[in-house]
XYZ file of C-alpha atoms in Angstrom:
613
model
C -89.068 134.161 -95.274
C -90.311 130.584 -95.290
C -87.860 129.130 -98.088
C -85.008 131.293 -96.065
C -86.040 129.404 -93.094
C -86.277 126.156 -95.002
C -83.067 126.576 -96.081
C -81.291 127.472 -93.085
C -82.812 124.469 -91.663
C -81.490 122.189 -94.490
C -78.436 124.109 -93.878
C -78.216 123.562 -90.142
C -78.937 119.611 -90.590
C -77.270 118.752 -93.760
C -73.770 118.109 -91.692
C -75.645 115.659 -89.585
C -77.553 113.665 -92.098
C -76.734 109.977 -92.896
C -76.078 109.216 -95.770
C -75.677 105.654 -97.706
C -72.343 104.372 -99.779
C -73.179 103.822 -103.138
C -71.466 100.491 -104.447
C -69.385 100.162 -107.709
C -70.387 96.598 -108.291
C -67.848 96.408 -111.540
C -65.409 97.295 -109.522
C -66.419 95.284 -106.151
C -66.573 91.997 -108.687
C -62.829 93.051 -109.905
C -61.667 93.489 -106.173
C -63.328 89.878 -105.417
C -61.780 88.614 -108.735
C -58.497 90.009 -108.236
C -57.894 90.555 -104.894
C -59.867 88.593 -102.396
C -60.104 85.177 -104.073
C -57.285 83.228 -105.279
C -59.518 81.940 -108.551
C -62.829 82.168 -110.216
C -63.622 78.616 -109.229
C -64.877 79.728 -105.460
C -67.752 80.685 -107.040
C -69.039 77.002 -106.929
C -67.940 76.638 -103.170
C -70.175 79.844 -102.726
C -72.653 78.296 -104.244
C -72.790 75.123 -102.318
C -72.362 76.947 -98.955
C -75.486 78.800 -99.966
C -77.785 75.918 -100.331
C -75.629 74.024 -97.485
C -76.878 76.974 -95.117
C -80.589 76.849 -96.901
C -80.823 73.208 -95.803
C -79.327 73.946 -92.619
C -81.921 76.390 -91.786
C -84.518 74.100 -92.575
C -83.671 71.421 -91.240
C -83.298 73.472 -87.221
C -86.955 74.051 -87.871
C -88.343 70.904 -89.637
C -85.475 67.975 -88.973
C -87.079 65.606 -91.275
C -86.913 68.161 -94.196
C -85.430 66.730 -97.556
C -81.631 67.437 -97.914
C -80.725 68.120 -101.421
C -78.425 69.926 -103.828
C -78.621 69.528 -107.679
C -76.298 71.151 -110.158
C -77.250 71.097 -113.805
C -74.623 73.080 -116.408
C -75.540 73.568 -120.134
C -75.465 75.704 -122.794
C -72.949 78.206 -121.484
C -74.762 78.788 -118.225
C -75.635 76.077 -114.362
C -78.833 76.043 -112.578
C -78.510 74.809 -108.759
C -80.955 73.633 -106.847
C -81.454 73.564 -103.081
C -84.259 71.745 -101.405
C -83.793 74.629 -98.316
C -85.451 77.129 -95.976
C -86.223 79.403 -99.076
C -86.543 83.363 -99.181
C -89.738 85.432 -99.285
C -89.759 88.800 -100.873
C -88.796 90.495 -98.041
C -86.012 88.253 -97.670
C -85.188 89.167 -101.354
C -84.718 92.551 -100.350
C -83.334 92.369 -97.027
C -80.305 89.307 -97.772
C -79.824 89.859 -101.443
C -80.092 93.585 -102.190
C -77.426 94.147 -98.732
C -73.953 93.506 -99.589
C -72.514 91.483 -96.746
C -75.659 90.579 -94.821
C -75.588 86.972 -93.118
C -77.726 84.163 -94.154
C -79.223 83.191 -91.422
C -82.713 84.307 -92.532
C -83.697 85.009 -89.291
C -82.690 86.319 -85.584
C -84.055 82.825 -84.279
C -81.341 81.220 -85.903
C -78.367 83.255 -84.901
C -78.036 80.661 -81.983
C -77.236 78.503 -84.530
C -74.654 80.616 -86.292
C -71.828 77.409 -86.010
C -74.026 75.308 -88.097
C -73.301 78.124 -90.854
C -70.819 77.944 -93.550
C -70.929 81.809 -95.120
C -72.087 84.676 -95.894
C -75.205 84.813 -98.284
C -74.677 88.216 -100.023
C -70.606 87.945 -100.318
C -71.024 84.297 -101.262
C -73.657 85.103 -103.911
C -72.107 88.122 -105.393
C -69.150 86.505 -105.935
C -70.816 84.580 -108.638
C -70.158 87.616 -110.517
C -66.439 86.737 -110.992
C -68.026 84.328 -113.760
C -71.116 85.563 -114.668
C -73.125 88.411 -116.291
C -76.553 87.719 -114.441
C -77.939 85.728 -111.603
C -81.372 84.671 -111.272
C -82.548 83.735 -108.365
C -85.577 82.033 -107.648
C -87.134 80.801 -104.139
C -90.083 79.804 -101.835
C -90.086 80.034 -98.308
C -90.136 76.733 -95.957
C -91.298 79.238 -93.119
C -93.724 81.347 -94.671
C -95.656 78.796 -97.092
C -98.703 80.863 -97.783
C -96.140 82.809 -99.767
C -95.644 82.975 -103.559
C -92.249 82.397 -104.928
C -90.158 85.512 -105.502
C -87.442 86.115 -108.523
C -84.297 88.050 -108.273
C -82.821 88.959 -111.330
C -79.375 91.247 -110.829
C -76.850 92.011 -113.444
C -72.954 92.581 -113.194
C -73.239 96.491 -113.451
C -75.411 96.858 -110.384
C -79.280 96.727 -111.223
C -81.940 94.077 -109.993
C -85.816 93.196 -110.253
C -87.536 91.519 -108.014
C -91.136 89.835 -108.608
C -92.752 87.158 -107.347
C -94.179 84.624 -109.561
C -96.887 81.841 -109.540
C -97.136 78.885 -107.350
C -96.609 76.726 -110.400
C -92.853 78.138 -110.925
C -91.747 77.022 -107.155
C -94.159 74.890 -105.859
C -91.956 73.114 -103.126
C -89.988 75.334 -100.771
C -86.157 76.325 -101.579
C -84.653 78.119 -104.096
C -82.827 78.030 -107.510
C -79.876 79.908 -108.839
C -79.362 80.777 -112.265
C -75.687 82.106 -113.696
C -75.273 82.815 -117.256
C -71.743 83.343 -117.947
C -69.725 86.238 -118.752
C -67.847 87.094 -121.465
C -64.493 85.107 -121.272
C -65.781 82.579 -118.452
C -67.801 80.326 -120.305
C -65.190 77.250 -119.185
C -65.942 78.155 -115.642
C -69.477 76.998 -116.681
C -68.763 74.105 -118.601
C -70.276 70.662 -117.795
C -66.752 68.875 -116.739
C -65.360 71.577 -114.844
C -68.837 72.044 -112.705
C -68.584 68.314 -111.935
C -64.782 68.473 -111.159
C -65.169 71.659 -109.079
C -68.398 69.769 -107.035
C -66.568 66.745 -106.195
C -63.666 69.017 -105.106
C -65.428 71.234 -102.916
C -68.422 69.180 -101.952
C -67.228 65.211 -101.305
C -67.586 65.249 -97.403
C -70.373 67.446 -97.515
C -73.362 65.917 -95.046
C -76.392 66.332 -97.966
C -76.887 64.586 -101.171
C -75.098 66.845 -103.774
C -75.349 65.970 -107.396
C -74.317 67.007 -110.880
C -76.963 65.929 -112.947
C -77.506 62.194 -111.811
C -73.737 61.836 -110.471
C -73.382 61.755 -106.631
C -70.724 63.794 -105.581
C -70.738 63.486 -101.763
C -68.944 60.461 -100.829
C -69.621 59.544 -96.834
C -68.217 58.402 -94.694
C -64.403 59.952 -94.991
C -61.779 57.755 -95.947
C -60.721 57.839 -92.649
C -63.986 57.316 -90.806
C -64.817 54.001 -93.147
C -64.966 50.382 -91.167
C -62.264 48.329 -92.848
C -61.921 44.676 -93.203
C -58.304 44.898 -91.574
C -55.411 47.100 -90.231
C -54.055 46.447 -93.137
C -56.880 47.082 -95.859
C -57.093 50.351 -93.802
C -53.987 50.643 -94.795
C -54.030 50.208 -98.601
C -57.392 52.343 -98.505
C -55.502 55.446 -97.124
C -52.606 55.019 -99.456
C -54.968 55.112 -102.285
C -56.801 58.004 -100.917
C -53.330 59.801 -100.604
C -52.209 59.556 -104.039
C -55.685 60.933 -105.095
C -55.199 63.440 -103.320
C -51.932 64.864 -103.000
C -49.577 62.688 -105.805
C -47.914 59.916 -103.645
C -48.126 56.907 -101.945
C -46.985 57.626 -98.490
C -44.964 55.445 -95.847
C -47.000 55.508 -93.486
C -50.976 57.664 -92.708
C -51.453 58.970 -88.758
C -55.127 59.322 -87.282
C -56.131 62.651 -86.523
C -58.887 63.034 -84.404
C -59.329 65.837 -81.879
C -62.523 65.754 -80.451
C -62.338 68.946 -78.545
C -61.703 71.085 -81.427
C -64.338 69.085 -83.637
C -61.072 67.438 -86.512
C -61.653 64.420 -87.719
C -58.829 63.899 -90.422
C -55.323 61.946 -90.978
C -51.480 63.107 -91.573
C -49.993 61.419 -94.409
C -45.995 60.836 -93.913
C -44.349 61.913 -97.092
C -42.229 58.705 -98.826
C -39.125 61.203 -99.860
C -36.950 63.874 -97.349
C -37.794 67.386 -97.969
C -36.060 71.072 -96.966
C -37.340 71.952 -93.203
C -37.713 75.082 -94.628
C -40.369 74.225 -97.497
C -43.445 75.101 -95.878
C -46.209 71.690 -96.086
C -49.330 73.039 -97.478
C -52.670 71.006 -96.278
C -56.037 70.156 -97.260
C -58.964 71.582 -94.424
C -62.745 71.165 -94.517
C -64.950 73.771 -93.223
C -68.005 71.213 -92.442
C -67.547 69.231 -95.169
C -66.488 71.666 -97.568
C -63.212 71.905 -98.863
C -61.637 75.457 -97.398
C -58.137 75.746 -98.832
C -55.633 73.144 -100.165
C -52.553 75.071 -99.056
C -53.239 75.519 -95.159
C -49.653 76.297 -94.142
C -50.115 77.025 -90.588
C -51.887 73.887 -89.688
C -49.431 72.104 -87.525
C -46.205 72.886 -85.941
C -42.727 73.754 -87.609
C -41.389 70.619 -87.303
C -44.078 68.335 -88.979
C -42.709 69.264 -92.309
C -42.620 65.678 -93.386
C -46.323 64.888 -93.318
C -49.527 66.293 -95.609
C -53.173 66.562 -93.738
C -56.204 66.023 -94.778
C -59.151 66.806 -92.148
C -62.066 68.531 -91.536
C -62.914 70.630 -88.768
C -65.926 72.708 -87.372
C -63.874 74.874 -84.917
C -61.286 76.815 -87.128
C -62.602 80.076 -88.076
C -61.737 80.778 -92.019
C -60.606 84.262 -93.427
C -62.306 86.552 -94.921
C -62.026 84.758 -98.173
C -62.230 81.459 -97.113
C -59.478 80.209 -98.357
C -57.116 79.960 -95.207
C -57.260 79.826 -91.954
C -57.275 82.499 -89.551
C -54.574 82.624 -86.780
C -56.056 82.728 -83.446
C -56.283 80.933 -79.810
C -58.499 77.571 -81.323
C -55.734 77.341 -84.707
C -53.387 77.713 -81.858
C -54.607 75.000 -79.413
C -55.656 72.936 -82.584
C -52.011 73.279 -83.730
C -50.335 71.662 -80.255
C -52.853 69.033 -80.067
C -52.306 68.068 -83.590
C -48.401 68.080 -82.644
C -49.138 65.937 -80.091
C -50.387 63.595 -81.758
C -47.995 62.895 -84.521
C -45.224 62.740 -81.591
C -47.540 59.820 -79.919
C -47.257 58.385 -82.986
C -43.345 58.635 -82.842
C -43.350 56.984 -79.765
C -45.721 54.499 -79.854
C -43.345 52.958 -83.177
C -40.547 53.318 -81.263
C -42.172 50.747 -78.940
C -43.981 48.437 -80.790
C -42.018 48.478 -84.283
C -38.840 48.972 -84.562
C -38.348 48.113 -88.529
C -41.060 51.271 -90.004
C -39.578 53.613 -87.087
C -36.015 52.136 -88.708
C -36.865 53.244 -92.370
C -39.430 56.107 -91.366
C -35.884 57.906 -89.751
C -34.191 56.672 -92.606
C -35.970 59.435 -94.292
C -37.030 61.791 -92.196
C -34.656 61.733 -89.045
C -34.334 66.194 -89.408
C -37.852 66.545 -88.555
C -37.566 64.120 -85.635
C -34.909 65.894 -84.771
C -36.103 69.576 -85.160
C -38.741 68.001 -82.497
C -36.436 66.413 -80.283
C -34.279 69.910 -79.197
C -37.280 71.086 -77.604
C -38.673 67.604 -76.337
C -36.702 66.131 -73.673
C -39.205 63.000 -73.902
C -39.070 62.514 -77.564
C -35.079 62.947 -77.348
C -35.365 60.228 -74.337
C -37.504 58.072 -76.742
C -35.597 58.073 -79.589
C -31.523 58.571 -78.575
C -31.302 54.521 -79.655
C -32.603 55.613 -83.179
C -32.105 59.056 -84.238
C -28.547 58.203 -86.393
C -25.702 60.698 -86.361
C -22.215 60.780 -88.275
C -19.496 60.013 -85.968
C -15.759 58.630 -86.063
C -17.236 55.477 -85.289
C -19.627 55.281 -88.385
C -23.473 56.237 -87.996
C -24.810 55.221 -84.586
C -27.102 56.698 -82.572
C -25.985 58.724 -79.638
C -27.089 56.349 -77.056
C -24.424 53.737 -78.680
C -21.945 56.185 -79.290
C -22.099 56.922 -75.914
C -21.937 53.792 -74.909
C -18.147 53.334 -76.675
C -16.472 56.679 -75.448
C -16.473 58.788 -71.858
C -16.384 61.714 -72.952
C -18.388 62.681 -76.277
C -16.100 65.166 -78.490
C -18.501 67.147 -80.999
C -17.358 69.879 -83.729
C -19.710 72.377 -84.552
C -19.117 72.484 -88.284
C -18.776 69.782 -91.173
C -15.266 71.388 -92.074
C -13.723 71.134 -88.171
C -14.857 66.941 -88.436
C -13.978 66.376 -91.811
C -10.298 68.336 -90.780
C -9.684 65.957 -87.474
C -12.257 62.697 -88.320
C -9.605 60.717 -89.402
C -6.534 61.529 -87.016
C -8.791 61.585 -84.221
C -10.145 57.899 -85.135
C -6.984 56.687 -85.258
C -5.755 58.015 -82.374
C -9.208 56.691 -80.527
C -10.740 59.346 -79.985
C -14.560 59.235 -80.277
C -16.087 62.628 -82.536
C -19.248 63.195 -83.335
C -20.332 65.634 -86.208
C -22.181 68.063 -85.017
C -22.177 70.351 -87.599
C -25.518 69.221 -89.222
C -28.833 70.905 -88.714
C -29.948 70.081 -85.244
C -27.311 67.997 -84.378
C -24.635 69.563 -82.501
C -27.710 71.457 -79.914
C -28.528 67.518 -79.294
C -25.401 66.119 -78.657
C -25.065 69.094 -76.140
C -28.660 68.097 -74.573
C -27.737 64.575 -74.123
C -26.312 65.116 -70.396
C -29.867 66.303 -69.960
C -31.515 62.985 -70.787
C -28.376 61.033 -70.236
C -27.230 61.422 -66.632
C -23.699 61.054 -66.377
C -22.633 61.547 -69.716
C -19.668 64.210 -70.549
C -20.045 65.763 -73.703
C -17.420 68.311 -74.801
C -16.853 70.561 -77.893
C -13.539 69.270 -79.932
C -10.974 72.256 -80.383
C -7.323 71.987 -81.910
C -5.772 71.873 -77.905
C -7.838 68.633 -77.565
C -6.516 67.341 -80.564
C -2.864 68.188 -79.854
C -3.074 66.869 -76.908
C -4.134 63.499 -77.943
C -1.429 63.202 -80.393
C 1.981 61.596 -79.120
C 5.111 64.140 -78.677
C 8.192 63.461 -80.021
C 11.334 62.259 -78.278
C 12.813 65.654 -77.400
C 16.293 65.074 -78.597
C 14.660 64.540 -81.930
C 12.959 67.849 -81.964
C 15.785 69.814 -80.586
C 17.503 68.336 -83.581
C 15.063 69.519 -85.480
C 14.631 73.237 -84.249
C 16.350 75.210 -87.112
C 14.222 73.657 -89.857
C 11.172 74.015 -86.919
C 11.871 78.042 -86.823
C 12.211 78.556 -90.511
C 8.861 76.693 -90.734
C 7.597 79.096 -88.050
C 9.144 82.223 -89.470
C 7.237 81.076 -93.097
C 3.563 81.066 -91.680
C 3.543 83.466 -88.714
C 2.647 86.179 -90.980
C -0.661 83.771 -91.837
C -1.420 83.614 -88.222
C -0.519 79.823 -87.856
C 1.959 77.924 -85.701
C 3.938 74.861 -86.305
C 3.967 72.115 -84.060
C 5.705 68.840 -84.565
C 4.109 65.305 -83.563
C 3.767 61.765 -84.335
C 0.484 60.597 -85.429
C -1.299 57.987 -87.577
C -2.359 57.394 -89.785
C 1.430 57.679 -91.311
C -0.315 58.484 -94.876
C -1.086 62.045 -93.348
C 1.990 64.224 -94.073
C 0.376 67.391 -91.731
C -2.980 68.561 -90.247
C -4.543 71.511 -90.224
C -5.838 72.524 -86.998
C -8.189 75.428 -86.011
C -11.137 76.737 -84.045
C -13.908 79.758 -84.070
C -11.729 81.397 -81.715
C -8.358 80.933 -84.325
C -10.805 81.934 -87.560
C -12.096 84.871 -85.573
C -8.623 86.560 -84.871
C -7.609 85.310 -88.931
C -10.896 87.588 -89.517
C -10.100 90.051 -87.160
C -6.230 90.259 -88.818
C -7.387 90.681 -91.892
C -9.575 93.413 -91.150
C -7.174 95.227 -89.755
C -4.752 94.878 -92.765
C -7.444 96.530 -94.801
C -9.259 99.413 -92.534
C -8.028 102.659 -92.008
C -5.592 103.981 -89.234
C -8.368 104.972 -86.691
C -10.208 101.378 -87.545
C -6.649 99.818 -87.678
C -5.850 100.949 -83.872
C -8.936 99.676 -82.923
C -9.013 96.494 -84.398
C -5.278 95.942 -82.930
C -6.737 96.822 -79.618
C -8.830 93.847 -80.168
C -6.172 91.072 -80.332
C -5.166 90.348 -77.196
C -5.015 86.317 -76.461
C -6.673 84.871 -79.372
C -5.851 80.979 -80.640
C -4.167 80.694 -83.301
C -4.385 77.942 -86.090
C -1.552 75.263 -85.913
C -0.425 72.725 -88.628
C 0.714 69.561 -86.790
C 3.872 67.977 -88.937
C 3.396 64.247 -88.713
C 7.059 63.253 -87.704
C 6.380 59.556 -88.582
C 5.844 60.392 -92.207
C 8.543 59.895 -94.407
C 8.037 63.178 -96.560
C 8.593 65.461 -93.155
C 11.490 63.704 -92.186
C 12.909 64.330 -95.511
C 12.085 68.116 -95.349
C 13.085 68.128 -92.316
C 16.799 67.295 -93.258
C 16.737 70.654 -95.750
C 19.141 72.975 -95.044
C 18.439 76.038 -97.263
C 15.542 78.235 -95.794
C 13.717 79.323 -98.549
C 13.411 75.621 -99.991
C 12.190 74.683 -95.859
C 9.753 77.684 -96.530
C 8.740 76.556 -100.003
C 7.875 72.896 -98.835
C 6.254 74.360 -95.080
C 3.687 76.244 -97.899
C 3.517 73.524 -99.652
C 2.314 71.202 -96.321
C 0.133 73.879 -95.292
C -1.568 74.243 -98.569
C -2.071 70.591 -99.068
C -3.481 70.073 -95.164
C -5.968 73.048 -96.000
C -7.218 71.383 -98.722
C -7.251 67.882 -97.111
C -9.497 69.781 -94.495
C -12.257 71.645 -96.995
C -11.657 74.848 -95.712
C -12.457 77.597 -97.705
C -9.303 79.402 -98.583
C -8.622 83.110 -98.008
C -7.066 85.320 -100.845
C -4.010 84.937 -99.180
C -4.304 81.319 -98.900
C -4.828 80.954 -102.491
C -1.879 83.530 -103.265
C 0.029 80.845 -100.922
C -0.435 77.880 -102.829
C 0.191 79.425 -106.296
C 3.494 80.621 -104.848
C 4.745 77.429 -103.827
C 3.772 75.310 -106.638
C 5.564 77.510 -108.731
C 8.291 77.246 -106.118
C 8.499 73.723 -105.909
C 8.370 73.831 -110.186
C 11.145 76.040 -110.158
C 13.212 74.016 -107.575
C 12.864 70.557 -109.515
C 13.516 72.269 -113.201
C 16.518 73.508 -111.345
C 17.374 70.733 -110.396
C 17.496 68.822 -113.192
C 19.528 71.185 -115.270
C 21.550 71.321 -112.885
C 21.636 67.453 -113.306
C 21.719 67.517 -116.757
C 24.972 69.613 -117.010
């Protein structure tokens, strides 16, 4: 009756009862390996943060405590020592045997959390990504009376604990032993331990060594009194091409007191794509967080490389970027801001490195000026821009014309640069990234000024008729012409223009390419898609090629009397004016072309047997 009772209580209890995950620590090592950290070499930054925090601890309790870190790697395994707070063996079993538990050591020091780098169990498990056991071995600063304690844990999940002597620990803080895995030995080796140190640790605020080599090198480059503006200068330069690989035009303090940065923006000596994200070097504290911070600063400050460190930005879970919040957010505009003081304050005070700074770089400024009516203000005299007048800035170009004509693409400028230049009209190529939303700002920050968007009417309209008896003299060979590239969707219009080198012109907007797109959709879709499409067409521009009736080649054709040679040469014009322009041709376009060179082949063979007989 009893064991029936027993086991209806187990029974009645068993669906209520905690119970505890068991770990896989193979496979929680693989997951760090593989999956949470980008290489094996965090290990050492674990390491460090470990006896960073140690000392840290101390030092809240006992300020005068001695701050020091000492790395010693040989024979295929390191030893690093911390002169910190120290574990007892309850500690052992509370911080080291708990997967994930903090280091703070105690609740007393949870106030304190910000002067904390990591996460003691995480950080020191990870170890395991390059070795086979850890051996750890500490005395508590706190709890003097005592005795050291050893940890010993191996990669497939079992530990000891003991505690040991006096004479193994006798001054507080503890010492971690790695003996490296199969296949990781290099991870281990003396060089790569120092290299990985002076990485990781350089702007750390305790003494950290490798053997007897300092690593920690204080104060920052950028902190450092300098002889002169200049030796600042140089010493940044240097710094740079340590660091990232070049020597850079110019460096840009960064220091943001609010969000606890300290660092400097390093202007890259070469353009690069907008849309290559700039990867940058953050310090969590000191130590080095990630070398390939992406989201750092704003969109358009592709054209510098940071280097700062911060104790405000809250890392991942790895530690190896940044996580996006409200701080990386605020950190991110003030950062922004102050690269665009910089703009301004060398658009004020020096002309000549703004001058060859935009010389390089004048897409990022730009990028930053559609949304900045103050930095478009600031730099309209500098930013330079491809116009019919050469490359001026706006505020010049401005200056020359009343009204500033723009085309939206490369192709439309390139098609009506010249003939507009020579008739005087004033274009500016807008057809760049950035540049054609800034020539339309420009009213904004430019009271007064009339900006407009070139289309083939404006053109036209600036070129000079012809006498009308000429034209109406003209009309047969002016219908055939007509009649020959209607079916293209493309009038003919006759009119005198310079330069006289320019036989015909090729004229066209969105509005003309969207019914050519429309047309040809049509051509090709089904009745019920056809009908529809045709519904479509209303109004729409369509292209024109302008005959130049002061060049000598028109006039000529324009004496023909046989139609099909009039239609032959109209291809040929229309062709050759496409081309001029850098349009891309259309299957039919191409078919156009083909048909009258072999036209115009056929016509002068002709001719000369005719000649011949």
């Amino acid at each position: 009756m009893d064991s029936q009772t027993s086991q209806s209580s187990q029974a009645s209890q068993s669906p209520h009862s905690p119970h505890t995950f068991q770990v896989d620590l193979r496979g929680l090592v693989d997951l760090l390996s593989h999956h949470l950290y980008s290489s094996p070499k965090v290990y050492l930054r674990e390491l460090l943060q470990n006896a960073v925090d140690a000392i840290t601890a101390r030092r809240a309790a006992e300020p005068g405590a001695p701050a020091q870190v000492r790395l010693y790697a040989a024979d295929g395994g390191l030893r690093v020592e911390d002169s910190g707070v120290g574990l007892t063996e309850a500690d052992v079993h509370s911080l080291l045997a708990t997967i994930g538990r903090s280091s703070k050591r105690a609740e007393s020091l949870q106030e304190a959390r910000s002067d904390f780098l990591g996460q003691f169990g995480i950080g020191l498990l990870a170890c395991f990504v390059v070795a086979e056991r850890i051996r750890v071995v500490s005395r508590s600063a706190r709890t003097p009376d005592a005795p050291p304690v050893e940890w010993t844990a191996c990669d497939d999940g079992s530990y000891t604990v003991r505690t040991l002597p006096d004479a193994e620990r006798p001054e507080p803080g503890t010492t971690v032993h790695l003996a490296a895995r199969a296949g990781a030995a290099e991870w281990l080796a003396p060089e790569r331990v120092r290299t990985l140190a002076r990485d990781f640790g350089a702007l750390l605020p305790y003494d950290v060594r490798v053997g007897e080599e300092r690593i920690t090198d204080l104060p920052a480059p950028w902190d450092r009194p300098y002889p002169s503006p200049a030796g600042r200068r140089v010493a940044l330069a240097r710094h740079c091409h340590e660091l990232f690989g070049f020597t850079p035009l110019d460096s840009i303090d960064l220091d943001v007191p609010l969000a606890g940065i300290r660092g400097v923006a390093y202007v890259l000596p070469s353009a690069v794509s907008p849309a290559q994200r700039a990867t940058h070097r953050v310090h969590l504290k000191g130590m080095l967080l990630t070398e390939r911070a992406e989201q750092l600063l704003p969109d358009w400050a592709f054209f510098v490389r940071c280097v700062l460190d911060t104790d405000s930005l809250r890392p991942t879970a790895s530690r190896e970027s940044l996580y996006e919040d409200e701080t990386l957010a605020a950190v991110r505009e003030a950062l922004g801001t102050r690269i665009r003081s910089w703009l301004t304050g060398l658009a004020a005070g020096d002309p000549e490195r703004l001058t060859a700074f935009l010389a390089v770089h004048h897409l990022g400024v730009k990028s930053l000026a559609r949304h900045d009516g103050e930095m478009l203000r600031t730099m309209l005299p500098w930013l330079p821009f491809e116009t019919t007048d050469g490359q001026l800035s706006l505020e010049e170009f401005a200056q020359r014309h009343p009204v500033v004509h723009f085309t939206r693409t490369v192709e439309e400028y390139r098609q009506v640069a010249p003939i507009a230049a020579a008739q005087g009209v004033g274009v500016v190529n807008g057809g760049y990234t950035y540049d054609g939303e800034l020539v339309e700002a420009l009213p904004s920050v430019r009271p007064g000024t009339v900006v407009a968007e070139l289309d083939a009417d404006t053109v036209t309209a600036h070129l000079d008729a012809v006498d009308p008896d000429e034209e109406l003299a003209l009309s047969g060979f002016l219908a055939a012409a007509r009649a020959k590239l209607d079916p293209l969707g493309c009038d003919v219009v006759l009119r005198a223009f310079r330069p006289l080198s320019v036989p015909a012109l090729h004229l066209d907007d969105r509005g003309a390419r969207h019914e050519q797109a429309r047309a040809a959709a049509e051509e090709q879709a089904d009745d019920l898609w056809a009908g529809i499409l045709g519904s479509l067409r209303g109004s729409a521009p369509r292209a024109r090629l302008v005959l130049n009736h002061l060049n000598p080649l028109v006039r000529r054709i324009g004496s023909l009397r046989d139609r099909e040679l009039i239609g032959t040469a109209t291809e040929s014009l229309y062709g050759q004016a496409l081309l001029m322009a850098q349009r891309p041709l259309r299957p039919a376009d191409s078919a156009l072309l083909n048909r009258a060179f072999i036209g115009l082949l056929e016509w002068a063979t002709m001719e000369r047997a005719t000649g011949d007989e």
